[in-house]
mmCIF file of C-alpha atoms and ligand atoms in Angstrom:
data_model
loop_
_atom_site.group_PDB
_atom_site.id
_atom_site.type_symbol
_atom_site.label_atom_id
_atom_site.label_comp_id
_atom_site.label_asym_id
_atom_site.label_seq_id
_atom_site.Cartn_x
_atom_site.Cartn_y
_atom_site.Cartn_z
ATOM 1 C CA UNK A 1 108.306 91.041 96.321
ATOM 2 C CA UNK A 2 110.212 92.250 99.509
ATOM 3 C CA UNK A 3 109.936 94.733 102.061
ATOM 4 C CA UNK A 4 112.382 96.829 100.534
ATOM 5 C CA UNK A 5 110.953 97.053 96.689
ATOM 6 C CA UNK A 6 108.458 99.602 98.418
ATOM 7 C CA UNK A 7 111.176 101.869 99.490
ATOM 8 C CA UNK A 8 111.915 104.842 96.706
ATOM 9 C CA UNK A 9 114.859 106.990 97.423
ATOM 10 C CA UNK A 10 113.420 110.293 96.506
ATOM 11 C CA UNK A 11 113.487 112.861 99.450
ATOM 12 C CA UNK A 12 111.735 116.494 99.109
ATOM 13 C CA UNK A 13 109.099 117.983 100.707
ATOM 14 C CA UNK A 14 105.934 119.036 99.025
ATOM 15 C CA UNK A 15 102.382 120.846 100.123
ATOM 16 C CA UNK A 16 99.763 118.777 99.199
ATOM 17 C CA UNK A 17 96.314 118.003 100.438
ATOM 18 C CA UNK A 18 94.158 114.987 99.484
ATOM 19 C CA UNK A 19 91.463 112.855 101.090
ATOM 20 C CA UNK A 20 90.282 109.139 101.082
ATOM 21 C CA UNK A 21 87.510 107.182 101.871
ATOM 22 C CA UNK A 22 88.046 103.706 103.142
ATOM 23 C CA UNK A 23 85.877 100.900 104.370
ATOM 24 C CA UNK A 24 85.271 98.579 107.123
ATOM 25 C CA UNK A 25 86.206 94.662 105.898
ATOM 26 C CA UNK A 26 84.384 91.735 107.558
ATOM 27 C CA UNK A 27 86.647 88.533 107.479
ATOM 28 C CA UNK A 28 85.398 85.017 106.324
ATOM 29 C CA UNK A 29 88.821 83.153 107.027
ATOM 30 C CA UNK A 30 90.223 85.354 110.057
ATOM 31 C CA UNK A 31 93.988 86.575 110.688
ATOM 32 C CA UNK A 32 94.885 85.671 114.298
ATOM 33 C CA UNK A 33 98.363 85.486 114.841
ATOM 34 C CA UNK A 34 100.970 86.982 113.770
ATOM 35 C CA UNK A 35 105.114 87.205 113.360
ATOM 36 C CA UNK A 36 107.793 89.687 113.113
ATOM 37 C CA UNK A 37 105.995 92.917 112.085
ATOM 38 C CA UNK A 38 102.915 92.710 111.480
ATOM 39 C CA UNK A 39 103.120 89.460 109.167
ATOM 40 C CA UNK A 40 100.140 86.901 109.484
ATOM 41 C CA UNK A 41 100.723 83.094 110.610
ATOM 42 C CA UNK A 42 98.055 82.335 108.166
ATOM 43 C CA UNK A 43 96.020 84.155 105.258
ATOM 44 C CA UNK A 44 92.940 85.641 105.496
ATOM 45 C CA UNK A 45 90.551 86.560 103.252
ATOM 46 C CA UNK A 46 87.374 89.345 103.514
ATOM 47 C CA UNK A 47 84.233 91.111 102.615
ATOM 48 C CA UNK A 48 84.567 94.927 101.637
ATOM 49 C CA UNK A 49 81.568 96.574 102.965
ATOM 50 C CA UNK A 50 80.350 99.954 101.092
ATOM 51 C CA UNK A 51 78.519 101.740 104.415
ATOM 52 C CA UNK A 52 81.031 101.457 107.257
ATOM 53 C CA UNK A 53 83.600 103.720 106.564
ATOM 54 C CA UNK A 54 86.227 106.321 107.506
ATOM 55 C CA UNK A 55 86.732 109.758 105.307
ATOM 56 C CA UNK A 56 90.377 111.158 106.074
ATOM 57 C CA UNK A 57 91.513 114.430 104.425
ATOM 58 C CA UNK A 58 95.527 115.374 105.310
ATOM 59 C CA UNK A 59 97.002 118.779 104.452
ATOM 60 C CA UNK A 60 100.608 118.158 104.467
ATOM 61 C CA UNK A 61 103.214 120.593 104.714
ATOM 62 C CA UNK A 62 106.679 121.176 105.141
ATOM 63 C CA UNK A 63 108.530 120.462 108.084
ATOM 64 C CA UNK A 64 111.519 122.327 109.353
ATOM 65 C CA UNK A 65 112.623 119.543 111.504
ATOM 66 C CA UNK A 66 113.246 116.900 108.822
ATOM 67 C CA UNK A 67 113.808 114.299 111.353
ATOM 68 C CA UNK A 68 110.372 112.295 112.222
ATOM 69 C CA UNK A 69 107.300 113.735 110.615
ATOM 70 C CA UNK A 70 105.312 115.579 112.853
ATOM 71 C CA UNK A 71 101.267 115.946 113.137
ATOM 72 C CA UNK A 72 98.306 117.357 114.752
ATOM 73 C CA UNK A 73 95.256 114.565 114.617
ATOM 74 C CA UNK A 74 91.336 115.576 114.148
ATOM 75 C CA UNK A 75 88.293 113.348 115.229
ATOM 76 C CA UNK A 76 85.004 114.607 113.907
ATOM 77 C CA UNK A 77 86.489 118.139 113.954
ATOM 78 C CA UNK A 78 87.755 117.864 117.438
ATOM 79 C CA UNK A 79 91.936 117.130 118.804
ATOM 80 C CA UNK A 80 91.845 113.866 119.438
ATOM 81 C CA UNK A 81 94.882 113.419 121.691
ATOM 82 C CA UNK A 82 93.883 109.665 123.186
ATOM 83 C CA UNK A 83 94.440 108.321 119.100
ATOM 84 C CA UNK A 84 98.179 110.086 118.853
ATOM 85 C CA UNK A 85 99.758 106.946 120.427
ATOM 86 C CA UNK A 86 98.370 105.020 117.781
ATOM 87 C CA UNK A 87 99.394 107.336 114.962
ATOM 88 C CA UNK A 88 103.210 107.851 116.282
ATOM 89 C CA UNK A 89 104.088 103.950 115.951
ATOM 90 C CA UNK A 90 102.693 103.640 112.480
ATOM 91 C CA UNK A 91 104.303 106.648 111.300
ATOM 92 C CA UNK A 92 107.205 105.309 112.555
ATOM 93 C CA UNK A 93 106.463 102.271 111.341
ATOM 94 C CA UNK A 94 106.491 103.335 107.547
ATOM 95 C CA UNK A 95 109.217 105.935 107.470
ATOM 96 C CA UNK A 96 111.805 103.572 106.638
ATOM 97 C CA UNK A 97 109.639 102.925 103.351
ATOM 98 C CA UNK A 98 108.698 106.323 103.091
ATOM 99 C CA UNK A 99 111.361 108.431 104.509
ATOM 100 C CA UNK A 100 110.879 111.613 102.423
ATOM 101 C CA UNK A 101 107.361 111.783 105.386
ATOM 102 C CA UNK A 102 110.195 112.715 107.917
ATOM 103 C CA UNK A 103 109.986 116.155 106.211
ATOM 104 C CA UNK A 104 106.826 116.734 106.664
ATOM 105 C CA UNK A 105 104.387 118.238 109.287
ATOM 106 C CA UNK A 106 100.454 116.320 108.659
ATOM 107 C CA UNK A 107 97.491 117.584 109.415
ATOM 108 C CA UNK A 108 94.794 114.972 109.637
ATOM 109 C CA UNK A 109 91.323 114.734 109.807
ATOM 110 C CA UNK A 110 89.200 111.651 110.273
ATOM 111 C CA UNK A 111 85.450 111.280 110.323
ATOM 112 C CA UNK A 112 83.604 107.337 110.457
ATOM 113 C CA UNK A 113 80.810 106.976 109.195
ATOM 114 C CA UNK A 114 79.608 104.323 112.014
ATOM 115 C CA UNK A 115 78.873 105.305 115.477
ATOM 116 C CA UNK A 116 82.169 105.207 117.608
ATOM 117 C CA UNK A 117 80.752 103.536 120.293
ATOM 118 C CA UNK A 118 79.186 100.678 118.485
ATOM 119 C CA UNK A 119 82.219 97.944 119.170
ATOM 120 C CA UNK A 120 82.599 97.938 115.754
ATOM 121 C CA UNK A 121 86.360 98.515 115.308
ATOM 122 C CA UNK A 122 87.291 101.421 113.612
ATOM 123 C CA UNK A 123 91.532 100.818 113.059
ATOM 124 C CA UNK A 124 90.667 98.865 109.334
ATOM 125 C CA UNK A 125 88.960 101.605 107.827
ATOM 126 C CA UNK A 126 91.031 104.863 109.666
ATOM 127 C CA UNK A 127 94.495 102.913 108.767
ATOM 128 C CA UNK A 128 93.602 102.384 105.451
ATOM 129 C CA UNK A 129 92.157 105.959 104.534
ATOM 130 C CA UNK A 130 95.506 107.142 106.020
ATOM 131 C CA UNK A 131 97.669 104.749 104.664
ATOM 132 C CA UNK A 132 96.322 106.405 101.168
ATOM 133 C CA UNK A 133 96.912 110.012 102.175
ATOM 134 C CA UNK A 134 99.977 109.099 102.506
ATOM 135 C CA UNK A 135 100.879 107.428 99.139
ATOM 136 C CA UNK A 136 99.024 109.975 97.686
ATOM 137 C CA UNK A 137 101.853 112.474 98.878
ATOM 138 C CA UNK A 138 104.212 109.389 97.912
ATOM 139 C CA UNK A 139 102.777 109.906 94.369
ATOM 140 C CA UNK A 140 103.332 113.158 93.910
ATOM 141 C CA UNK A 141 107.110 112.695 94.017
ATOM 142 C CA UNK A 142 106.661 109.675 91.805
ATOM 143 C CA UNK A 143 103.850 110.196 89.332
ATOM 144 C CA UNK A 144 105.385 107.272 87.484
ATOM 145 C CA UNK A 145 104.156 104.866 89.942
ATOM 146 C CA UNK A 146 100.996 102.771 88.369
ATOM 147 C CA UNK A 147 97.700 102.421 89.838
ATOM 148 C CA UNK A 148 98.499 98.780 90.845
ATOM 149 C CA UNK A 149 101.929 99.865 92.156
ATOM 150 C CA UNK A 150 99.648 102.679 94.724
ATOM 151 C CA UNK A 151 97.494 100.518 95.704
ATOM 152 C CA UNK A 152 99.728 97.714 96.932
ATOM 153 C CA UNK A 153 102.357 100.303 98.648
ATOM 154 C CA UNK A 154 99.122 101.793 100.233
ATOM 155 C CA UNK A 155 97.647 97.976 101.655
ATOM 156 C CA UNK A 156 101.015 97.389 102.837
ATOM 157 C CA UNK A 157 101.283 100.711 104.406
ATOM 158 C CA UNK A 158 97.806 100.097 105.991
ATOM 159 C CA UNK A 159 99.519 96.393 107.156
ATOM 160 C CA UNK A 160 101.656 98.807 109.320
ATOM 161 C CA UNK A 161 99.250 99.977 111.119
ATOM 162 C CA UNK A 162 96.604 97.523 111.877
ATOM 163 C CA UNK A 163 97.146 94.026 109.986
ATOM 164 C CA UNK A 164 93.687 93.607 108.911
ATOM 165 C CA UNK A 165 94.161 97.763 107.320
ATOM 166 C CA UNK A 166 95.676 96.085 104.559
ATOM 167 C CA UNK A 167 92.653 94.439 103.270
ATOM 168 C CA UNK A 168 90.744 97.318 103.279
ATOM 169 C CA UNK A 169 91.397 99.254 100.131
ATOM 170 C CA UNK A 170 90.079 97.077 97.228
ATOM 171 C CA UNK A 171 86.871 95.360 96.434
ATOM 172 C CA UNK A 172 84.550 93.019 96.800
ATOM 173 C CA UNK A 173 86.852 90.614 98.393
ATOM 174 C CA UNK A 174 90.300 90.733 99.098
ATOM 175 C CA UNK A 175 92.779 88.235 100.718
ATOM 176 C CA UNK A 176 96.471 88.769 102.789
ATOM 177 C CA UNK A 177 98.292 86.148 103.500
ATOM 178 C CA UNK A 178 100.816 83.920 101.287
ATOM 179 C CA UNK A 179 98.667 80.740 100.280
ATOM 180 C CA UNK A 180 98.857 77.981 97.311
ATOM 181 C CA UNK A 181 95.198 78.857 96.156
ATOM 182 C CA UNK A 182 96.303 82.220 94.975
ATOM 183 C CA UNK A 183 99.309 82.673 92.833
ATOM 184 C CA UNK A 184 100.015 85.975 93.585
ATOM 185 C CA UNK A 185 99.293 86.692 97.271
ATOM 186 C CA UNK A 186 101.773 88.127 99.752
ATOM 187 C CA UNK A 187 102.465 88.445 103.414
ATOM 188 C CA UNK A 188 103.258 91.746 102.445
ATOM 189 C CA UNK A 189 100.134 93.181 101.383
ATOM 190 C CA UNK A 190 96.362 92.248 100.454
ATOM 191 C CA UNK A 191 95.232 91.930 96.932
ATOM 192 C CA UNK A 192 92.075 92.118 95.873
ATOM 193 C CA UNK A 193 89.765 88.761 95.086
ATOM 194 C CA UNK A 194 88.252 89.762 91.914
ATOM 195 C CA UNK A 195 88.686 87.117 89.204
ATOM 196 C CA UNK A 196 85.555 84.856 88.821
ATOM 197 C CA UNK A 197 83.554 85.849 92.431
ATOM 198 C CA UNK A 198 80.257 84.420 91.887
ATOM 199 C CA UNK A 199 77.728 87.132 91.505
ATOM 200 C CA UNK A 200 75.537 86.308 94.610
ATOM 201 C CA UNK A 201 79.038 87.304 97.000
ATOM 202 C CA UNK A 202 79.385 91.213 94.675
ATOM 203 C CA UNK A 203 76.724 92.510 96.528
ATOM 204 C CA UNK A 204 75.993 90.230 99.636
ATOM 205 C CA UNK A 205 74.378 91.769 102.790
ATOM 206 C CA UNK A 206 76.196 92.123 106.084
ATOM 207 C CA UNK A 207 73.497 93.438 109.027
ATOM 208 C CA UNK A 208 75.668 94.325 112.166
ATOM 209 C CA UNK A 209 73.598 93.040 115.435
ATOM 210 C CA UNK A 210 75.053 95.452 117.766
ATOM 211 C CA UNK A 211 75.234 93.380 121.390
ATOM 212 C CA UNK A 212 77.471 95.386 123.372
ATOM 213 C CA UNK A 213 78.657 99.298 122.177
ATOM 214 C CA UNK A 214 81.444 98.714 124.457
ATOM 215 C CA UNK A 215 85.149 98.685 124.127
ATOM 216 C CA UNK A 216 87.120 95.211 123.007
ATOM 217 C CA UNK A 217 87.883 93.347 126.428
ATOM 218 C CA UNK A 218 91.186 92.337 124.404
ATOM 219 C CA UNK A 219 92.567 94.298 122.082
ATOM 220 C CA UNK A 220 93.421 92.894 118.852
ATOM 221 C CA UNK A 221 97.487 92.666 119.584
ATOM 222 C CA UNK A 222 96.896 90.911 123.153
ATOM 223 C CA UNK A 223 94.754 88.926 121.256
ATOM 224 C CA UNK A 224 97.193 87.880 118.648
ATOM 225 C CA UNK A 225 100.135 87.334 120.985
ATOM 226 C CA UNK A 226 98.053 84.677 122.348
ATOM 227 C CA UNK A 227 98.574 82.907 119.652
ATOM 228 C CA UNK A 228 102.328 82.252 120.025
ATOM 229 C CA UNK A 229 102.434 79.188 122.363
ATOM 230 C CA UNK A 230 99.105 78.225 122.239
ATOM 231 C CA UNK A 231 98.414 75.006 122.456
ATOM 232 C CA UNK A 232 95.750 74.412 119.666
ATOM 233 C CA UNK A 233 97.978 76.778 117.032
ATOM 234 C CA UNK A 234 99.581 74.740 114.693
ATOM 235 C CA UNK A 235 95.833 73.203 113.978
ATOM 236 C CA UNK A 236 94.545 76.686 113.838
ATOM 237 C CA UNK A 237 97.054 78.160 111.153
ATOM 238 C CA UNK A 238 96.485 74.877 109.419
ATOM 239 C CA UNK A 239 92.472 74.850 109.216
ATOM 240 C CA UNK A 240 92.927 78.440 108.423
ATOM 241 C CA UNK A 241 94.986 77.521 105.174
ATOM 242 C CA UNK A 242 92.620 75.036 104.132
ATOM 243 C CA UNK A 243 89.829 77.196 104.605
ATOM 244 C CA UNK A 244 91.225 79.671 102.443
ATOM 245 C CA UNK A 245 91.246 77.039 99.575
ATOM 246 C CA UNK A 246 88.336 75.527 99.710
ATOM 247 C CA UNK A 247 86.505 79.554 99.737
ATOM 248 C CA UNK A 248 88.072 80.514 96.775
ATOM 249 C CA UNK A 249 86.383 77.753 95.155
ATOM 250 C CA UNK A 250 82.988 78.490 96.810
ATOM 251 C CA UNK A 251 83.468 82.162 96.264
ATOM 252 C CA UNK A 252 83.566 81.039 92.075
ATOM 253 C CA UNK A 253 80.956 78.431 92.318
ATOM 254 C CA UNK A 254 78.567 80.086 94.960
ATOM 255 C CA UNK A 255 77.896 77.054 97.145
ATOM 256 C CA UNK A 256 76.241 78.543 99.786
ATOM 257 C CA UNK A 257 76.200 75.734 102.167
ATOM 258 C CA UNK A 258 79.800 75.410 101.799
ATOM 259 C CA UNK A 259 80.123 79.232 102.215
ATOM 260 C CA UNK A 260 78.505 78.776 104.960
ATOM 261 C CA UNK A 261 80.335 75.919 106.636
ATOM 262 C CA UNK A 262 83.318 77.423 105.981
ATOM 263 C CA UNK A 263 82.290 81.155 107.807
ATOM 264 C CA UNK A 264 80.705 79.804 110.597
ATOM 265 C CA UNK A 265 83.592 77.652 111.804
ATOM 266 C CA UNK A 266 85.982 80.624 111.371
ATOM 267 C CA UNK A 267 83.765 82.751 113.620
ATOM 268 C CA UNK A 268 83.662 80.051 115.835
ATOM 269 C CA UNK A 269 87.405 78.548 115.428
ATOM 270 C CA UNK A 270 88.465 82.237 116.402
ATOM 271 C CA UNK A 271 86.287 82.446 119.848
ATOM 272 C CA UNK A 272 87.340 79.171 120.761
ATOM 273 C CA UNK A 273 91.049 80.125 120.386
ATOM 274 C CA UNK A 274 90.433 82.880 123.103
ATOM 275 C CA UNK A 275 88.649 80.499 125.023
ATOM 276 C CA UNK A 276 91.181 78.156 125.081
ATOM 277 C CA UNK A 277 94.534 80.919 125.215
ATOM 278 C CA UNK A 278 96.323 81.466 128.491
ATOM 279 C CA UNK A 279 95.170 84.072 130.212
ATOM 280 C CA UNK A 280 91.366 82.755 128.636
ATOM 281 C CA UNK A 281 88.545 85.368 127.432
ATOM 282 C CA UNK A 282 84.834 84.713 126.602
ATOM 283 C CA UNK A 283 83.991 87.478 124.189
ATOM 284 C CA UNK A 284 80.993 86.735 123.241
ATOM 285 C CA UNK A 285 77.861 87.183 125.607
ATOM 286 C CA UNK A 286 74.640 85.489 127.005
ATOM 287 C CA UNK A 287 72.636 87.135 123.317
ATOM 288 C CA UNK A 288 75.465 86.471 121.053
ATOM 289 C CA UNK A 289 74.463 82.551 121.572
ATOM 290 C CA UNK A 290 70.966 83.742 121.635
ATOM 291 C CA UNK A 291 71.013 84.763 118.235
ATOM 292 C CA UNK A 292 73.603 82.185 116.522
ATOM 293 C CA UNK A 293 70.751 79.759 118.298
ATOM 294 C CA UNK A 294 68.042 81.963 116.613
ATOM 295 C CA UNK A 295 69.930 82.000 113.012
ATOM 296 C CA UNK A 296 70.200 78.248 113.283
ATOM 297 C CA UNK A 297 66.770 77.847 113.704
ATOM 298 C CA UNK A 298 65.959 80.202 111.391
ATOM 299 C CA UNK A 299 67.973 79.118 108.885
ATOM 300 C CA UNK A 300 66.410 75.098 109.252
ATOM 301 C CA UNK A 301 62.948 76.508 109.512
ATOM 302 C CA UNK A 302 63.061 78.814 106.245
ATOM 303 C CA UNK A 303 66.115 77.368 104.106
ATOM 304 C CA UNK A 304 66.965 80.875 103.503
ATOM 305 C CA UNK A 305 70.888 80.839 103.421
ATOM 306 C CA UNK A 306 71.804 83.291 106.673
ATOM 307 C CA UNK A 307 74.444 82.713 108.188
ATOM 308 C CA UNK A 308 76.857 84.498 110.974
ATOM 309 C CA UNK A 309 80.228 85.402 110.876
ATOM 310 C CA UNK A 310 81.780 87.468 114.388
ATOM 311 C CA UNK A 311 84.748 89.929 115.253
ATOM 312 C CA UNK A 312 86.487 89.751 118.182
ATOM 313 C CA UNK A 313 84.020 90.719 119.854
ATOM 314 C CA UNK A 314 80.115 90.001 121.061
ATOM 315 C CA UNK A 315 78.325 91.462 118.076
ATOM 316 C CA UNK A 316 77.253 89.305 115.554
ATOM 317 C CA UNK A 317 77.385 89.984 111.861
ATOM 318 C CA UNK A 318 74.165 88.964 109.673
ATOM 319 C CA UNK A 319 75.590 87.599 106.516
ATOM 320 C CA UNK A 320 72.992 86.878 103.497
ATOM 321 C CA UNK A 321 72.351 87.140 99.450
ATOM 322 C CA UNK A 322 70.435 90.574 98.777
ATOM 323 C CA UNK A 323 67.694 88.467 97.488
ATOM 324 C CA UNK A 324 66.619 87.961 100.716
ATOM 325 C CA UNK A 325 67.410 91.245 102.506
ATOM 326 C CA UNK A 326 63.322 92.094 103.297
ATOM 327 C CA UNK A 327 62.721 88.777 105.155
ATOM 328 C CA UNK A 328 66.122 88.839 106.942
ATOM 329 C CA UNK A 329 65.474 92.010 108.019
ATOM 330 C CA UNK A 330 61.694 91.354 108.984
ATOM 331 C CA UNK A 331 63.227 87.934 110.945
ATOM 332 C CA UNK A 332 66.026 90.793 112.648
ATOM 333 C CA UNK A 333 62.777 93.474 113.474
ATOM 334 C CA UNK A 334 60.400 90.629 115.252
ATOM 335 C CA UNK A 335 63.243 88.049 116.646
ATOM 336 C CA UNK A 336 66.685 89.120 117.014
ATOM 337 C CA UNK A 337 66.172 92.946 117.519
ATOM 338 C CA UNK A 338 65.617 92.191 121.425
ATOM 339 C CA UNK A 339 69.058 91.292 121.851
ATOM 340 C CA UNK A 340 70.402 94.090 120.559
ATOM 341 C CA UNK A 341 71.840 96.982 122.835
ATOM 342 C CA UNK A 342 69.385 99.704 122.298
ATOM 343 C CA UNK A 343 67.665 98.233 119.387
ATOM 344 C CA UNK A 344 70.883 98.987 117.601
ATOM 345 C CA UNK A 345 71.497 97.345 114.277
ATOM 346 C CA UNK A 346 73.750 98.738 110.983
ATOM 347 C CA UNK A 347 72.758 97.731 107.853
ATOM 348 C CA UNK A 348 75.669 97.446 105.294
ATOM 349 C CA UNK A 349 76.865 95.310 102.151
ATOM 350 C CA UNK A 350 80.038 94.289 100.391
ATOM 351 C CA UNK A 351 81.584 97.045 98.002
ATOM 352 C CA UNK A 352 84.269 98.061 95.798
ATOM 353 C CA UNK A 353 86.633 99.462 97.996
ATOM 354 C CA UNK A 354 88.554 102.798 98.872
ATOM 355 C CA UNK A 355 87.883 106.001 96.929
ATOM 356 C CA UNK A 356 89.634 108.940 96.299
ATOM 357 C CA UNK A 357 86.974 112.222 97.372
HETATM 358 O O1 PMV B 401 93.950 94.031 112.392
HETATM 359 P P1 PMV B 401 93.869 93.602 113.796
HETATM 360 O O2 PMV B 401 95.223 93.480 114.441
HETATM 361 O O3 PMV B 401 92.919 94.456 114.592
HETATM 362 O O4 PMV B 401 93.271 92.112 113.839
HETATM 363 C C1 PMV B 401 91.989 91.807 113.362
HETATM 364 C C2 PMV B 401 91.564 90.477 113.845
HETATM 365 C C3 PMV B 401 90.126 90.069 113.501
HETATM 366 O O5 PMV B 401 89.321 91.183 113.218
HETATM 367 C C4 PMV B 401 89.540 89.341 114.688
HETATM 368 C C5 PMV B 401 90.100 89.096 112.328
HETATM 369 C C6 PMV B 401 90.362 89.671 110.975
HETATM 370 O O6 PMV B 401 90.930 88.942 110.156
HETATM 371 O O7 PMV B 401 89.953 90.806 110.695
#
């Protein structure tokens, strides 16, 4: 498929309100790097979580101008001026696939349902929810367009805005990124891992150690620009690849071990990019190695499979079968809960993806 089988010619403008609910995604094999616009250098492939989310309603209405489409932008019930930046280059991002929008005025109004100064970024789940407001209007001017049809214009949409957006519609799993282990994936868009996932992955547990509430020291597009002419990238995109292989067969087979190789040096691969990039970061801090040691330990001591997978960022994501979400989160309460900033911790799981409210 190419960029311009999303673009339908019909232009009108409509009233029409609807509202989406979208999740967070946690990624196994991580996108860092990227092309063109918004295109990955290598696939990626995610967790859907069910509790981390952002609800977006839009009212949309017609717009007198009919040149760009115009909005006014709500957080928690509040103008939220400091996003608009944001929100002008992805709506000018998709009106060439989409240009009917330009007639349009949008109100929106976002809500998440994770504390916004957690350092848990919130662009996955907000461009996503959006993303579907959006094709929702799309839809109304073609109703013939099929459920499969929405939800690929809507992760490619997302793509727009934040690259990881796109993989945060469908559930449990769901992978971007062209690669030979699935027939059907796309630079374009995510689609949704589905086929054959092991039942231990449908309803894993992902506890969010919260080290540092702060803001990203590098955001996610410094951090991906970084990329091109690094020295270590070739081996990066490459490892990346092969990583996304070898989990689709541990994602059917449920080899935990292997799951867990595989997550673990992604989390790890990713940090030691940054490390390594020109200007250098260290985004993790003194208790993220705390409790990777602690995990490790843990994980010899016990045999229970947890394991650790991290953002950009110094909190640490708890990954583990919800067979053994008591003792994990006994092991979190007496050992790792210290190292948290305030105590804080977020309990969520993989889910099934975006809903319609
Ligand atoms: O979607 P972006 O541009 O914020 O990039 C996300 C990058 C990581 O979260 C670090 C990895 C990933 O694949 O989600």
């Amino acid at each position: 498929m190419k960029s311009d089988s999303f673009i339908f010619s019909k232009r009108s403008s409509l009233s029409h309100q609807t509202a989406w609910i979208a999740p967070s995604n946690i990624a196994l094999v991580k996108y860092w790097g990227k092309h063109g616009l918004q295109l990955p250098k290598n696939p990626s492939i995610s967790f859907t979580l069910s509790n981390c989310v952002t609800t977006t309603a839009v009212s949309f209405s017609p717009n007198q101008k009919k040149e760009e489409p115009t909005f006014e932008f709500y957080f928690d019930k509040m103008e939220a001026p400091d996003f608009h930046p944001k929100i002008d280059q992805f709506l000018a991002r998709i009106v060439p696939y989409f240009p009917a929008l330009q007639e349009h005025h949008l109100k929106i109004s976002s809500h998440n349902s994770f504390p916004h100064s957690s350092g848990i970024a919130s662009s996955a789940s907000a461009m996503a929810a959006l993303a579907l407001c959006i094709v929702d209007l799309e839809r109304q001017l073609h109703p013939e367009l099929s459920e499969e049809d929405f939800f690929k214009k809507a992760s490619f949409l997302a793509r727009l805005g934040s690259g990881s957006a796109a993989r945060s519609l469908k559930g449990p799993l769901t992978l971007w990124g062209k690669t030979s282990a699935f027939s059907d994936s796309s630079d374009l868009y995510a689609i949704p891992v589905e086929a054959h996932v092991h039942s231990d992955f449908k309803n894993y547990c992902d506890t969010i150690l919260i080290v540092d509430k702060g803001q990203k020291k590098v955001s996610s597009s410094k951090g991906h620009q970084l990329m091109l002419g690094h020295p270590y990238a070739d081996k990066r995109f490459e490892q990346a690849n092969r990583h996304c292989v070898a989990l689709k067969s541990v994602l059917e087979n449920g080899d935990l071990e292997q799951f867990i190789e595989i997550t673990e040096s992604e989390a790890l691969s990713l940090h030691a990019m940054m490390m390594t990039s020109s200007p250098r970061y260290l985004l993790m801090q003194p208790n993220t190695l705390q409790i990777i040691n602690k995990i490790w330990d843990y994980r010899v001591t016990t045999n229970i499979p947890l394991s650790f997978t991290l953002d950009a960022g110094a909190n640490v994501h708890l990954l583990y079968p919800a067979v053994e979400r008591d003792k994990v989160i006994e092991f979190i309460k007496s050992e790792l809960i210290g190292y948290c900033q305030s105590g804080q911790f977020i309990e969520d799981q993989v889910g099934l993806g975006a809903k319609k409210m």
